[in-house]
Amino acid sequence: LLDGQNGFAIHGVAAGDLSGNSVGSLGDINGDQIDDFIIGASGASPLDKIGAGSSYVVFGTDEGFPNPFELANLNGQNGFVLNGINAGDGAGFSVGRAGDINADGLADMLIGAGNASPNDLSKSGSTYVVFGDDTIFTDSFDEGGPET
């Protein structure tokens, strides 16, 4: 049984989110020398966009994690959420580490949205590359840019 000392559970935000359908280690995306991880939730419906999907980035810490860890409590200091752009995109169905593809010394990440329909190409899919950043993150943004 996980008790916070030997590990912890991470719970999704809402029914049907499919949180944890993909998970991945990212390396250090925020420059604090501690590895971070990502959790995909391709069924999430952020901002009433049904099935747009979300991906939750959780920053590693040397201060421990609560058990359970609630993804709804991400606040920009402990991690952030990346929301799919359009209803039905399923962003977060696949997530992964991209290495440091822009050579800035920080790990980068990949988010797959296999049901996305860019350029009016039905369900042709999209992959989003998100660069690591050592500045303060906001708590939430979509693959098209920061939420306003």
C-alpha atoms as an extended CHARMM CRD file, in Angstrom:
* protein
*
       148  EXT
         1         1  LEU       CA              0.0000000000        0.0000000000        0.0000000000  PROA      1               0.0000000000
         2         2  LEU       CA              1.4150000000        3.3720000000       -0.9970000000  PROA      2               0.0000000000
         3         3  ASP       CA              1.6270000000        5.7100000000        1.9680000000  PROA      3               0.0000000000
         4         4  GLY       CA              3.5620000000        8.7460000000        0.7370000000  PROA      4               0.0000000000
         5         5  GLN       CA              6.8300000000        7.3980000000        2.1390000000  PROA      5               0.0000000000
         6         6  ASN       CA              7.1760000000        4.5380000000       -0.3540000000  PROA      6               0.0000000000
         7         7  GLY       CA              5.3430000000        6.1680000000       -3.2630000000  PROA      7               0.0000000000
         8         8  PHE       CA              2.0580000000        7.8930000000       -3.9680000000  PROA      8               0.0000000000
         9         9  ALA       CA             -1.0850000000        7.6830000000       -6.0740000000  PROA      9               0.0000000000
        10        10  ILE       CA             -2.0830000000       10.3060000000       -8.6240000000  PROA      10              0.0000000000
        11        11  HSD       CA             -5.7850000000       10.8650000000       -9.2600000000  PROA      11              0.0000000000
        12        12  GLY       CA             -7.4970000000       12.2660000000      -12.3430000000  PROA      12              0.0000000000
        13        13  VAL       CA             -9.5580000000       15.4330000000      -12.2810000000  PROA      13              0.0000000000
        14        14  ALA       CA            -12.9710000000       14.3240000000      -13.6060000000  PROA      14              0.0000000000
        15        15  ALA       CA            -14.9130000000       11.2150000000      -14.5710000000  PROA      15              0.0000000000
        16        16  GLY       CA            -14.0180000000       10.0300000000      -18.0570000000  PROA      16              0.0000000000
        17        17  ASP       CA            -10.6700000000       11.8750000000      -18.2340000000  PROA      17              0.0000000000
        18        18  LEU       CA             -8.7260000000        8.6320000000      -18.7800000000  PROA      18              0.0000000000
        19        19  SER       CA             -5.9090000000       10.0960000000      -16.7020000000  PROA      19              0.0000000000
        20        20  GLY       CA             -2.8730000000        7.8610000000      -16.8840000000  PROA      20              0.0000000000
        21        21  ASN       CA             -3.6950000000        6.3280000000      -20.2610000000  PROA      21              0.0000000000
        22        22  SER       CA             -0.1700000000        7.4570000000      -21.1260000000  PROA      22              0.0000000000
        23        23  VAL       CA              2.6420000000        8.4220000000      -18.7860000000  PROA      23              0.0000000000
        24        24  GLY       CA              6.2640000000        9.3320000000      -19.2670000000  PROA      24              0.0000000000
        25        25  SER       CA              9.4500000000       10.5320000000      -17.6650000000  PROA      25              0.0000000000
        26        26  LEU       CA             10.5680000000       13.8710000000      -19.0780000000  PROA      26              0.0000000000
        27        27  GLY       CA             13.9370000000       14.6180000000      -17.5660000000  PROA      27              0.0000000000
        28        28  ASP       CA             14.3900000000       18.1240000000      -16.1770000000  PROA      28              0.0000000000
        29        29  ILE       CA             12.1140000000       20.5230000000      -18.0850000000  PROA      29              0.0000000000
        30        30  ASN       CA             12.2150000000       23.4270000000      -15.6170000000  PROA      30              0.0000000000
        31        31  GLY       CA             15.9200000000       23.6940000000      -14.8430000000  PROA      31              0.0000000000
        32        32  ASP       CA             15.8210000000       22.7510000000      -11.1510000000  PROA      32              0.0000000000
        33        33  GLN       CA             18.0530000000       19.6640000000      -11.6260000000  PROA      33              0.0000000000
        34        34  ILE       CA             15.1990000000       17.2930000000      -10.6620000000  PROA      34              0.0000000000
        35        35  ASP       CA             13.4400000000       15.0910000000      -13.2240000000  PROA      35              0.0000000000
        36        36  ASP       CA              9.7990000000       15.7420000000      -14.0650000000  PROA      36              0.0000000000
        37        37  PHE       CA              7.0420000000       13.5480000000      -15.5280000000  PROA      37              0.0000000000
        38        38  ILE       CA              3.9190000000       13.7970000000      -17.6730000000  PROA      38              0.0000000000
        39        39  ILE       CA              0.4980000000       12.1430000000      -17.4470000000  PROA      39              0.0000000000
        40        40  GLY       CA             -1.8390000000       12.0310000000      -20.4350000000  PROA      40              0.0000000000
        41        41  ALA       CA             -5.6200000000       12.2130000000      -20.0460000000  PROA      41              0.0000000000
        42        42  SER       CA             -6.9810000000       11.9350000000      -23.5740000000  PROA      42              0.0000000000
        43        43  GLY       CA            -10.6210000000       11.9030000000      -22.4690000000  PROA      43              0.0000000000
        44        44  ALA       CA            -10.4350000000       15.1820000000      -20.5310000000  PROA      44              0.0000000000
        45        45  SER       CA            -12.8280000000       17.9700000000      -21.5070000000  PROA      45              0.0000000000
        46        46  PRO       CA            -11.0790000000       21.2310000000      -20.5660000000  PROA      46              0.0000000000
        47        47  LEU       CA            -13.0060000000       24.4740000000      -20.9820000000  PROA      47              0.0000000000
        48        48  ASP       CA            -16.0880000000       22.4810000000      -22.0930000000  PROA      48              0.0000000000
        49        49  LYS       CA            -14.2500000000       21.0940000000      -25.1400000000  PROA      49              0.0000000000
        50        50  ILE       CA            -15.4590000000       17.5010000000      -24.8580000000  PROA      50              0.0000000000
        51        51  GLY       CA            -12.6470000000       15.0150000000      -25.3930000000  PROA      51              0.0000000000
        52        52  ALA       CA            -10.0430000000       17.6600000000      -26.2560000000  PROA      52              0.0000000000
        53        53  GLY       CA             -7.6920000000       15.9150000000      -23.8370000000  PROA      53              0.0000000000
        54        54  SER       CA             -5.1450000000       17.2020000000      -21.3510000000  PROA      54              0.0000000000
        55        55  SER       CA             -1.5740000000       16.4130000000      -20.3820000000  PROA      55              0.0000000000
        56        56  TYR       CA             -0.3840000000       17.0690000000      -16.8480000000  PROA      56              0.0000000000
        57        57  VAL       CA              3.2680000000       17.9210000000      -16.2350000000  PROA      57              0.0000000000
        58        58  VAL       CA              4.3440000000       17.3070000000      -12.6380000000  PROA      58              0.0000000000
        59        59  PHE       CA              7.6190000000       18.7980000000      -11.4480000000  PROA      59              0.0000000000
        60        60  GLY       CA              9.8840000000       16.5700000000       -9.4220000000  PROA      60              0.0000000000
        61        61  THR       CA             10.7430000000       17.7510000000       -5.9220000000  PROA      61              0.0000000000
        62        62  ASP       CA             13.0330000000       16.8320000000       -3.0640000000  PROA      62              0.0000000000
        63        63  GLU       CA             10.3070000000       17.8700000000       -0.5920000000  PROA      63              0.0000000000
        64        64  GLY       CA              8.0910000000       14.8290000000       -1.1410000000  PROA      64              0.0000000000
        65        65  PHE       CA              4.6080000000       14.4210000000       -2.5760000000  PROA      65              0.0000000000
        66        66  PRO       CA              1.2510000000       14.1870000000       -0.8520000000  PROA      66              0.0000000000
        67        67  ASN       CA             -0.5600000000       10.8660000000       -1.1140000000  PROA      67              0.0000000000
        68        68  PRO       CA             -2.7270000000       11.0290000000       -3.0750000000  PROA      68              0.0000000000
        69        69  PHE       CA             -1.4380000000       13.7220000000       -5.4330000000  PROA      69              0.0000000000
        70        70  GLU       CA             -4.3680000000       15.5620000000       -7.0110000000  PROA      70              0.0000000000
        71        71  LEU       CA             -3.7900000000       16.8010000000      -10.5620000000  PROA      71              0.0000000000
        72        72  ALA       CA             -6.4350000000       19.4740000000       -9.9510000000  PROA      72              0.0000000000
        73        73  ASN       CA             -3.9370000000       21.1180000000       -7.5690000000  PROA      73              0.0000000000
        74        74  LEU       CA             -1.2770000000       21.8890000000      -10.2020000000  PROA      74              0.0000000000
        75        75  ASN       CA             -0.5200000000       25.5960000000       -9.8700000000  PROA      75              0.0000000000
        76        76  GLY       CA              2.4690000000       26.4550000000      -12.0460000000  PROA      76              0.0000000000
        77        77  GLN       CA              4.9040000000       25.9460000000       -9.1620000000  PROA      77              0.0000000000
        78        78  ASN       CA              4.4150000000       22.1880000000       -8.8390000000  PROA      78              0.0000000000
        79        79  GLY       CA              3.4930000000       21.5660000000      -12.4890000000  PROA      79              0.0000000000
        80        80  PHE       CA              0.9750000000       22.5980000000      -15.1060000000  PROA      80              0.0000000000
        81        81  VAL       CA             -1.6270000000       21.2790000000      -17.5340000000  PROA      81              0.0000000000
        82        82  LEU       CA             -1.5300000000       21.4230000000      -21.3280000000  PROA      82              0.0000000000
        83        83  ASN       CA             -5.0310000000       21.2870000000      -22.8160000000  PROA      83              0.0000000000
        84        84  GLY       CA             -6.0470000000       20.0150000000      -26.2220000000  PROA      84              0.0000000000
        85        85  ILE       CA             -7.1820000000       22.6330000000      -28.7090000000  PROA      85              0.0000000000
        86        86  ASN       CA            -10.4660000000       21.2910000000      -30.0910000000  PROA      86              0.0000000000
        87        87  ALA       CA            -13.1960000000       18.9590000000      -28.8810000000  PROA      87              0.0000000000
        88        88  GLY       CA            -12.4230000000       15.3650000000      -29.7840000000  PROA      88              0.0000000000
        89        89  ASP       CA             -8.6720000000       15.8700000000      -30.3480000000  PROA      89              0.0000000000
        90        90  GLY       CA             -7.7170000000       13.3790000000      -27.6270000000  PROA      90              0.0000000000
        91        91  ALA       CA             -4.5180000000       15.2500000000      -26.7390000000  PROA      91              0.0000000000
        92        92  GLY       CA             -2.4760000000       13.2360000000      -24.2680000000  PROA      92              0.0000000000
        93        93  PHE       CA             -3.2720000000        9.8580000000      -25.8280000000  PROA      93              0.0000000000
        94        94  SER       CA              0.4800000000        9.5780000000      -26.2140000000  PROA      94              0.0000000000
        95        95  VAL       CA              3.1050000000       11.5690000000      -24.3320000000  PROA      95              0.0000000000
        96        96  GLY       CA              6.8530000000       11.3190000000      -24.2420000000  PROA      96              0.0000000000
        97        97  ARG       CA             10.2900000000       12.7020000000      -23.7290000000  PROA      97              0.0000000000
        98        98  ALA       CA             11.8580000000       14.4830000000      -26.6990000000  PROA      98              0.0000000000
        99        99  GLY       CA             15.3470000000       14.9280000000      -25.2780000000  PROA      99              0.0000000000
       100       100  ASP       CA             16.7510000000       18.4490000000      -25.6200000000  PROA      100             0.0000000000
       101       101  ILE       CA             15.9090000000       19.1130000000      -29.2520000000  PROA      101             0.0000000000
       102       102  ASN       CA             16.4800000000       22.8780000000      -29.1180000000  PROA      102             0.0000000000
       103       103  ALA       CA             19.8560000000       22.5970000000      -27.3300000000  PROA      103             0.0000000000
       104       104  ASP       CA             18.9530000000       24.9400000000      -24.4530000000  PROA      104             0.0000000000
       105       105  GLY       CA             20.0040000000       22.4910000000      -21.7250000000  PROA      105             0.0000000000
       106       106  LEU       CA             16.4110000000       21.6450000000      -20.7300000000  PROA      106             0.0000000000
       107       107  ALA       CA             14.4010000000       18.5500000000      -21.5940000000  PROA      107             0.0000000000
       108       108  ASP       CA             11.5440000000       18.9040000000      -24.0880000000  PROA      108             0.0000000000
       109       109  MET       CA              8.3260000000       16.8890000000      -24.4230000000  PROA      109             0.0000000000
       110       110  LEU       CA              5.9640000000       15.4540000000      -27.0330000000  PROA      110             0.0000000000
       111       111  ILE       CA              2.1730000000       15.2900000000      -26.8370000000  PROA      111             0.0000000000
       112       112  GLY       CA              0.1500000000       13.3010000000      -29.3450000000  PROA      112             0.0000000000
       113       113  ALA       CA             -3.4060000000       14.1740000000      -30.3620000000  PROA      113             0.0000000000
       114       114  GLY       CA             -4.2550000000       11.4030000000      -32.7980000000  PROA      114             0.0000000000
       115       115  ASN       CA             -7.8270000000       12.5430000000      -33.4170000000  PROA      115             0.0000000000
       116       116  ALA       CA             -6.9300000000       16.1640000000      -34.2000000000  PROA      116             0.0000000000
       117       117  SER       CA             -8.0440000000       17.4380000000      -37.6000000000  PROA      117             0.0000000000
       118       118  PRO       CA             -5.5970000000       20.1800000000      -38.6390000000  PROA      118             0.0000000000
       119       119  ASN       CA             -6.0150000000       21.8740000000      -42.0180000000  PROA      119             0.0000000000
       120       120  ASP       CA             -9.4730000000       20.2840000000      -42.4220000000  PROA      120             0.0000000000
       121       121  LEU       CA             -7.9000000000       16.8210000000      -42.6560000000  PROA      121             0.0000000000
       122       122  SER       CA            -10.2540000000       14.7040000000      -40.5630000000  PROA      122             0.0000000000
       123       123  LYS       CA             -8.4430000000       12.8700000000      -37.7630000000  PROA      123             0.0000000000
       124       124  SER       CA             -5.0580000000       13.1970000000      -39.4600000000  PROA      124             0.0000000000
       125       125  GLY       CA             -3.5930000000       13.8490000000      -36.0100000000  PROA      125             0.0000000000
       126       126  SER       CA             -1.1560000000       16.3210000000      -34.5220000000  PROA      126             0.0000000000
       127       127  THR       CA              1.9620000000       16.0620000000      -32.4040000000  PROA      127             0.0000000000
       128       128  TYR       CA              2.9760000000       19.0010000000      -30.2420000000  PROA      128             0.0000000000
       129       129  VAL       CA              6.5570000000       19.6480000000      -29.1880000000  PROA      129             0.0000000000
       130       130  VAL       CA              6.7880000000       21.6790000000      -25.9770000000  PROA      130             0.0000000000
       131       131  PHE       CA             10.1780000000       23.0760000000      -25.0270000000  PROA      131             0.0000000000
       132       132  GLY       CA             11.4190000000       23.0410000000      -21.4510000000  PROA      132             0.0000000000
       133       133  ASP       CA             11.6460000000       26.4530000000      -19.8120000000  PROA      133             0.0000000000
       134       134  ASP       CA             13.3370000000       27.6470000000      -16.6320000000  PROA      134             0.0000000000
       135       135  THR       CA             10.9690000000       30.5840000000      -16.1430000000  PROA      135             0.0000000000
       136       136  ILE       CA              7.7670000000       30.3990000000      -14.1200000000  PROA      136             0.0000000000
       137       137  PHE       CA              5.0380000000       28.3570000000      -15.7880000000  PROA      137             0.0000000000
       138       138  THR       CA              1.3870000000       29.3120000000      -15.6550000000  PROA      138             0.0000000000
       139       139  ASP       CA             -0.9100000000       26.6420000000      -14.2770000000  PROA      139             0.0000000000
       140       140  SER       CA             -2.6190000000       25.9150000000      -17.6020000000  PROA      140             0.0000000000
       141       141  PHE       CA             -2.2500000000       26.4740000000      -21.3130000000  PROA      141             0.0000000000
       142       142  ASP       CA             -3.3280000000       24.8120000000      -24.5120000000  PROA      142             0.0000000000
       143       143  GLU       CA             -1.1880000000       23.6110000000      -27.3840000000  PROA      143             0.0000000000
       144       144  GLY       CA             -2.1240000000       26.7960000000      -29.2620000000  PROA      144             0.0000000000
       145       145  GLY       CA             -0.6680000000       29.0880000000      -26.5700000000  PROA      145             0.0000000000
       146       146  PRO       CA             -1.2680000000       30.2610000000      -22.9910000000  PROA      146             0.0000000000
       147       147  GLU       CA             -4.8360000000       30.3860000000      -21.7170000000  PROA      147             0.0000000000
       148       148  THR       CA             -6.2320000000       33.8690000000      -21.2630000000  PROA      148             0.0000000000
